[in-house]
mmCIF file of C-alpha atoms in Angstrom:
data_model
loop_
_atom_site.group_PDB
_atom_site.id
_atom_site.type_symbol
_atom_site.label_atom_id
_atom_site.label_comp_id
_atom_site.label_asym_id
_atom_site.label_seq_id
_atom_site.Cartn_x
_atom_site.Cartn_y
_atom_site.Cartn_z
ATOM 1 C CA MET C 1 55.203 -5.951 -20.038
ATOM 2 C CA LYS C 2 51.995 -8.014 -20.133
ATOM 3 C CA LYS C 3 48.843 -6.018 -20.923
ATOM 4 C CA GLU C 4 45.986 -6.300 -18.376
ATOM 5 C CA PRO C 5 42.634 -7.380 -19.895
ATOM 6 C CA TRP C 6 39.954 -4.693 -20.222
ATOM 7 C CA ILE C 7 37.761 -6.552 -17.758
ATOM 8 C CA LYS C 8 38.838 -9.211 -15.271
ATOM 9 C CA VAL C 9 37.083 -12.449 -14.419
ATOM 10 C CA SER C 10 36.672 -11.287 -10.846
ATOM 11 C CA ASP C 11 34.775 -8.232 -12.125
ATOM 12 C CA ILE C 12 32.443 -10.416 -14.152
ATOM 13 C CA VAL C 13 31.817 -12.651 -11.183
ATOM 14 C CA PHE C 14 31.168 -9.649 -8.929
ATOM 15 C CA PHE C 15 28.605 -8.133 -11.337
ATOM 16 C CA ALA C 16 26.938 -11.477 -11.957
ATOM 17 C CA CYS C 17 26.561 -12.089 -8.209
ATOM 18 C CA ALA C 18 25.167 -8.530 -7.727
ATOM 19 C CA LEU C 19 22.650 -9.047 -10.527
ATOM 20 C CA VAL C 20 21.529 -12.446 -9.151
ATOM 21 C CA THR C 21 21.141 -10.921 -5.660
ATOM 22 C CA MET C 22 19.063 -8.003 -7.041
ATOM 23 C CA LEU C 23 16.803 -10.377 -9.062
ATOM 24 C CA LEU C 24 16.315 -12.650 -6.070
ATOM 25 C CA ALA C 25 15.525 -9.691 -3.743
ATOM 26 C CA ARG C 26 13.051 -8.412 -6.409
ATOM 27 C CA HIS C 27 11.387 -11.766 -6.656
ATOM 28 C CA PHE C 28 11.235 -12.684 -2.928
ATOM 29 C CA ILE C 29 11.615 -9.508 -0.850
ATOM 30 C CA PHE C 30 10.341 -6.348 -2.582
ATOM 31 C CA THR C 31 8.363 -5.232 -5.559
ATOM 32 C CA PRO C 32 7.769 -1.867 -7.215
ATOM 33 C CA ILE C 33 4.239 -0.418 -7.040
ATOM 34 C CA GLU C 34 2.728 2.393 -9.124
ATOM 35 C CA VAL C 35 -0.139 4.478 -7.695
ATOM 36 C CA ILE C 36 -2.865 4.823 -10.334
ATOM 37 C CA GLY C 37 -5.742 7.203 -9.565
ATOM 38 C CA ALA C 38 -6.745 9.495 -6.700
ATOM 39 C CA SER C 39 -8.072 7.021 -4.144
ATOM 40 C CA MET C 40 -5.124 7.492 -1.761
ATOM 41 C CA ASN C 41 -4.899 11.276 -1.985
ATOM 42 C CA PRO C 42 -3.379 13.162 -0.292
ATOM 43 C CA THR C 43 -1.122 10.426 1.203
ATOM 44 C CA LEU C 44 -0.177 9.045 -2.258
ATOM 45 C CA GLN C 45 -0.685 10.796 -5.582
ATOM 46 C CA ASP C 46 -1.400 9.427 -9.017
ATOM 47 C CA SER C 47 1.815 8.202 -10.785
ATOM 48 C CA GLU C 48 3.921 7.962 -7.632
ATOM 49 C CA ARG C 49 6.110 4.912 -7.462
ATOM 50 C CA LEU C 50 6.866 2.917 -4.325
ATOM 51 C CA PHE C 51 8.732 -0.128 -3.099
ATOM 52 C CA GLY C 52 6.618 -2.640 -1.198
ATOM 53 C CA LEU C 53 7.788 -5.534 0.930
ATOM 54 C CA LYS C 54 6.554 -8.982 -0.069
ATOM 55 C CA VAL C 55 7.292 -10.378 3.374
ATOM 56 C CA GLY C 56 6.219 -9.533 6.854
ATOM 57 C CA GLU C 57 3.128 -9.089 8.943
ATOM 58 C CA ILE C 58 0.302 -6.857 7.826
ATOM 59 C CA LYS C 59 -0.799 -4.465 10.534
ATOM 60 C CA ARG C 60 -3.684 -1.977 10.838
ATOM 61 C CA LEU C 61 -3.097 1.234 8.857
ATOM 62 C CA ASP C 62 -0.427 -0.364 6.608
ATOM 63 C CA VAL C 63 -0.705 0.606 2.940
ATOM 64 C CA VAL C 64 -0.920 -2.485 0.795
ATOM 65 C CA SER C 65 -1.208 -3.442 -2.809
ATOM 66 C CA PHE C 66 -3.358 -6.302 -4.078
ATOM 67 C CA ALA C 67 -4.850 -7.782 -7.174
ATOM 68 C CA ALA C 68 -8.091 -6.034 -8.036
ATOM 69 C CA PRO C 69 -10.943 -8.458 -7.452
ATOM 70 C CA ASP C 70 -13.206 -6.713 -9.992
ATOM 71 C CA VAL C 71 -10.748 -5.911 -12.826
ATOM 72 C CA GLU C 72 -8.447 -8.412 -14.454
ATOM 73 C CA ASP C 73 -4.713 -7.498 -14.621
ATOM 74 C CA LYS C 74 -5.164 -4.448 -12.347
ATOM 75 C CA ASP C 75 -3.847 -3.805 -8.870
ATOM 76 C CA TYR C 76 -5.184 -1.497 -6.137
ATOM 77 C CA ILE C 77 -3.378 0.209 -3.355
ATOM 78 C CA LYS C 78 -5.278 0.935 -0.126
ATOM 79 C CA ARG C 79 -4.907 1.244 3.639
ATOM 80 C CA VAL C 80 -5.642 -1.679 5.944
ATOM 81 C CA ILE C 81 -8.444 -0.708 8.321
ATOM 82 C CA GLY C 82 -9.769 -3.987 9.652
ATOM 83 C CA LEU C 83 -7.878 -7.197 10.454
ATOM 84 C CA PRO C 84 -9.308 -10.722 10.273
ATOM 85 C CA GLY C 85 -12.188 -11.285 12.667
ATOM 86 C CA GLU C 86 -12.586 -7.633 13.743
ATOM 87 C CA GLU C 87 -15.745 -5.524 13.689
ATOM 88 C CA VAL C 88 -15.221 -2.261 11.751
ATOM 89 C CA LEU C 89 -17.642 0.490 12.662
ATOM 90 C CA TYR C 90 -17.795 4.030 11.274
ATOM 91 C CA GLU C 91 -20.103 6.343 13.123
ATOM 92 C CA ASP C 92 -20.175 10.163 12.755
ATOM 93 C CA ASP C 93 -16.875 10.041 10.742
ATOM 94 C CA GLN C 94 -15.086 8.165 13.519
ATOM 95 C CA LEU C 95 -13.527 4.702 13.144
ATOM 96 C CA TYR C 96 -14.110 2.062 15.856
ATOM 97 C CA ILE C 97 -12.514 -1.408 15.813
ATOM 98 C CA ASP C 98 -14.221 -3.846 18.147
ATOM 99 C CA GLY C 99 -15.642 -0.848 19.953
ATOM 100 C CA GLU C 100 -12.313 0.909 20.457
ATOM 101 C CA LYS C 101 -11.842 4.402 18.959
ATOM 102 C CA ILE C 102 -9.057 4.516 16.347
ATOM 103 C CA ASP C 103 -7.378 7.847 15.313
ATOM 104 C CA GLU C 104 -6.806 8.390 11.593
ATOM 105 C CA PRO C 105 -4.507 11.425 11.294
ATOM 106 C CA TYR C 106 -3.931 10.805 7.567
ATOM 107 C CA LEU C 107 -7.544 11.893 6.943
ATOM 108 C CA ALA C 108 -7.185 15.355 8.499
ATOM 109 C CA GLU C 109 -6.454 17.199 5.247
ATOM 110 C CA ASN C 110 -9.415 15.614 3.476
ATOM 111 C CA LYS C 111 -11.739 16.338 6.398
ATOM 112 C CA LYS C 112 -10.680 19.978 6.476
ATOM 113 C CA ALA C 113 -11.607 20.378 2.824
ATOM 114 C CA LEU C 114 -15.231 19.232 3.417
ATOM 115 C CA PRO C 115 -18.144 21.660 3.799
ATOM 116 C CA GLU C 116 -19.092 22.059 7.411
ATOM 117 C CA GLY C 117 -21.350 19.252 8.653
ATOM 118 C CA SER C 118 -20.288 16.847 5.836
ATOM 119 C CA LEU C 119 -18.876 13.381 6.499
ATOM 120 C CA LEU C 120 -15.792 12.002 4.815
ATOM 121 C CA THR C 121 -16.855 8.426 5.560
ATOM 122 C CA ASN C 122 -20.481 7.419 5.746
ATOM 123 C CA ASP C 123 -21.645 5.235 8.651
ATOM 124 C CA PHE C 124 -21.449 1.506 8.317
ATOM 125 C CA VAL C 125 -20.582 -1.683 10.277
ATOM 126 C CA TYR C 126 -18.688 -4.679 8.865
ATOM 127 C CA THR C 127 -17.261 -7.837 10.411
ATOM 128 C CA VAL C 128 -14.039 -8.879 8.632
ATOM 129 C CA PRO C 129 -14.044 -12.634 7.753
ATOM 130 C CA LYS C 130 -11.093 -14.766 8.856
ATOM 131 C CA GLY C 131 -8.212 -14.746 6.335
ATOM 132 C CA THR C 132 -9.205 -11.337 4.902
ATOM 133 C CA TYR C 133 -8.548 -7.649 5.418
ATOM 134 C CA PHE C 134 -10.846 -4.657 5.250
ATOM 135 C CA VAL C 135 -9.169 -1.893 3.212
ATOM 136 C CA MET C 136 -10.048 1.704 2.349
ATOM 137 C CA GLY C 137 -8.523 4.487 0.327
ATOM 138 C CA ASP C 138 -7.609 7.704 2.170
ATOM 139 C CA ASN C 139 -9.688 9.707 -0.343
ATOM 140 C CA ARG C 140 -12.861 8.122 1.060
ATOM 141 C CA GLN C 141 -15.278 9.866 -1.337
ATOM 142 C CA ASN C 142 -13.318 8.713 -4.343
ATOM 143 C CA SER C 143 -12.185 5.151 -3.552
ATOM 144 C CA LYS C 144 -13.327 1.765 -4.696
ATOM 145 C CA ASP C 145 -12.481 -0.298 -1.606
ATOM 146 C CA SER C 146 -13.835 -2.945 0.794
ATOM 147 C CA ARG C 147 -17.065 -0.964 1.230
ATOM 148 C CA MET C 148 -17.927 -1.929 -2.397
ATOM 149 C CA LEU C 149 -15.565 -4.947 -3.011
ATOM 150 C CA GLY C 150 -15.808 -6.714 0.359
ATOM 151 C CA ALA C 151 -12.814 -7.856 2.334
ATOM 152 C CA ILE C 152 -9.616 -8.735 0.481
ATOM 153 C CA ASP C 153 -8.202 -12.200 0.805
ATOM 154 C CA GLU C 154 -4.842 -12.371 2.439
ATOM 155 C CA GLU C 155 -3.436 -14.277 -0.605
ATOM 156 C CA GLU C 156 -4.332 -11.413 -2.886
ATOM 157 C CA ILE C 157 -2.142 -8.928 -1.044
ATOM 158 C CA PHE C 158 1.254 -8.964 -2.675
ATOM 159 C CA ALA C 159 3.023 -5.936 -1.174
ATOM 160 C CA ASN C 160 3.121 -3.798 1.941
ATOM 161 C CA ALA C 161 4.075 -0.315 0.663
ATOM 162 C CA LYS C 162 7.003 1.144 2.598
ATOM 163 C CA VAL C 163 8.969 3.648 0.530
ATOM 164 C CA VAL C 164 8.119 6.251 -2.129
ATOM 165 C CA PHE C 165 11.019 6.475 -4.602
ATOM 166 C CA TRP C 166 9.400 8.606 -7.342
ATOM 167 C CA PRO C 167 9.073 11.503 -7.792
ATOM 168 C CA ILE C 168 12.364 12.331 -6.061
ATOM 169 C CA ASN C 169 10.894 15.295 -4.139
ATOM 170 C CA LYS C 170 8.446 12.879 -2.451
ATOM 171 C CA MET C 171 11.039 10.270 -1.571
ATOM 172 C CA GLY C 172 10.499 8.848 1.855
ATOM 173 C CA THR C 173 8.530 6.384 3.899
ATOM 174 C CA VAL C 174 4.801 5.776 3.488
ATOM 175 C CA ASP C 175 2.809 7.095 6.489
#
């Protein structure tokens, strides 16, 4: 009786194809993201890990990752507030885009923790230049974002965060 080899050529081909597919997907479709710092609390916590899509349209309230414009070899993760060409207005802790009131339910926990009469987000107005996005952290009082950095160039945004995969007890979609 002829002895079967420990591993078959078809197995090698299968695993090679699977590896190539994973590498191509990692390069062109998704990328891992690590949250560093408290600027997205409570939505995202320090050291959480996510998968972000490299493809697709960026919409208001998406959570995106981009190259930090002020620190070399560092990335930030923030929420998209203003789209290209829009006027972003904060007045009395309320967001308005081009005059339309926008709800931000992800800020409720942070607003509840404030002393009565305090604002989470100070008043300002900003017109987003074409080809850029206005981004802010959910932890508004502890976030370096477009209020300090200016709008973020579309080319600098490399991922649209979609899924938390670590820690396991937080696994799920990004709200």
